[in-house]
Short mmCIF file of C-alpha atoms in Angstrom, two decimals:
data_model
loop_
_atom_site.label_atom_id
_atom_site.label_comp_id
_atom_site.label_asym_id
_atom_site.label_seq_id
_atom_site.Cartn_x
_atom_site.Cartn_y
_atom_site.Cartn_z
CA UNK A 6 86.54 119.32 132.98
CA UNK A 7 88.90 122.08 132.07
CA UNK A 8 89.88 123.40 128.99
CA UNK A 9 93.19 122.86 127.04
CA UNK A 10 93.74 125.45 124.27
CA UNK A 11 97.07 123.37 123.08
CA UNK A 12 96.19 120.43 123.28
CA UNK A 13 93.10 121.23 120.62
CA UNK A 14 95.79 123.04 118.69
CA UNK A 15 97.65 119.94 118.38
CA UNK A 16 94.88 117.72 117.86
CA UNK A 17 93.47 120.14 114.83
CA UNK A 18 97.55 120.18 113.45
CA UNK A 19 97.60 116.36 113.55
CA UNK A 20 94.50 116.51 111.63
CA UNK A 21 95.43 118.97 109.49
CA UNK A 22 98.47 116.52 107.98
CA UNK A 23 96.98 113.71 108.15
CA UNK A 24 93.99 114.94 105.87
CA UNK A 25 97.00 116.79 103.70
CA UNK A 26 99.16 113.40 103.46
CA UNK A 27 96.25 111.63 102.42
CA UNK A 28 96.78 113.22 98.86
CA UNK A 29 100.95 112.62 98.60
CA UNK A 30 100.83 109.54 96.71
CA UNK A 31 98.23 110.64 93.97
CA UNK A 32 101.12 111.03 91.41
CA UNK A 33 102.29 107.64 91.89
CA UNK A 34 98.93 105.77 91.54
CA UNK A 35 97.49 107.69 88.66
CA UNK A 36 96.86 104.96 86.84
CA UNK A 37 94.86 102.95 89.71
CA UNK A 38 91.46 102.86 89.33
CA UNK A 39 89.23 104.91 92.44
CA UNK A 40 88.29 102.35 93.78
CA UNK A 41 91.47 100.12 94.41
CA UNK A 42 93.00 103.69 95.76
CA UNK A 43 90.09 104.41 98.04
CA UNK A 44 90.74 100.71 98.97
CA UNK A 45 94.13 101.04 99.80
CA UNK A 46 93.94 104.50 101.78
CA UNK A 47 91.10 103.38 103.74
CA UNK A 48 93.07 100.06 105.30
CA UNK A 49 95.78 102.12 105.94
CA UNK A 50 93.38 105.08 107.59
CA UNK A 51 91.25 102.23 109.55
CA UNK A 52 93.71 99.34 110.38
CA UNK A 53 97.60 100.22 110.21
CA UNK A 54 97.48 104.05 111.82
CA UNK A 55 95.38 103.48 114.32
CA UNK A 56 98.46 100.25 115.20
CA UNK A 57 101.52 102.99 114.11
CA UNK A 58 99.55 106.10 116.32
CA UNK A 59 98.81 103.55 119.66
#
């Protein structure tokens, strides 16, 4: 197996936004409960990504 310096470039950027974009709608659920964000973020993290990414 060789090694592919850009490709784990990429892979860390992608990453990188995706863990920063996690946080962009905090102003507009400020008044949600943790929970019910958490909620949210997580179905769209575990079911409709993975669906958008594929």
């Amino acid at each position: 197996m060789t090694t592919n310096p850009a490709l784990g470039v990429l892979l860390h950027a992608i990453g990188g936004f995706a863990a920063g974009s996690f946080y962009a709608p905090l102003k507009k659920v400020e008044r949600w409960a943790w929970e019910s964000f958490w909620l949210v973020m997580g179905l769209a993290a575990w079911l409709a990504a993975p669906w958008i990414v594929a």
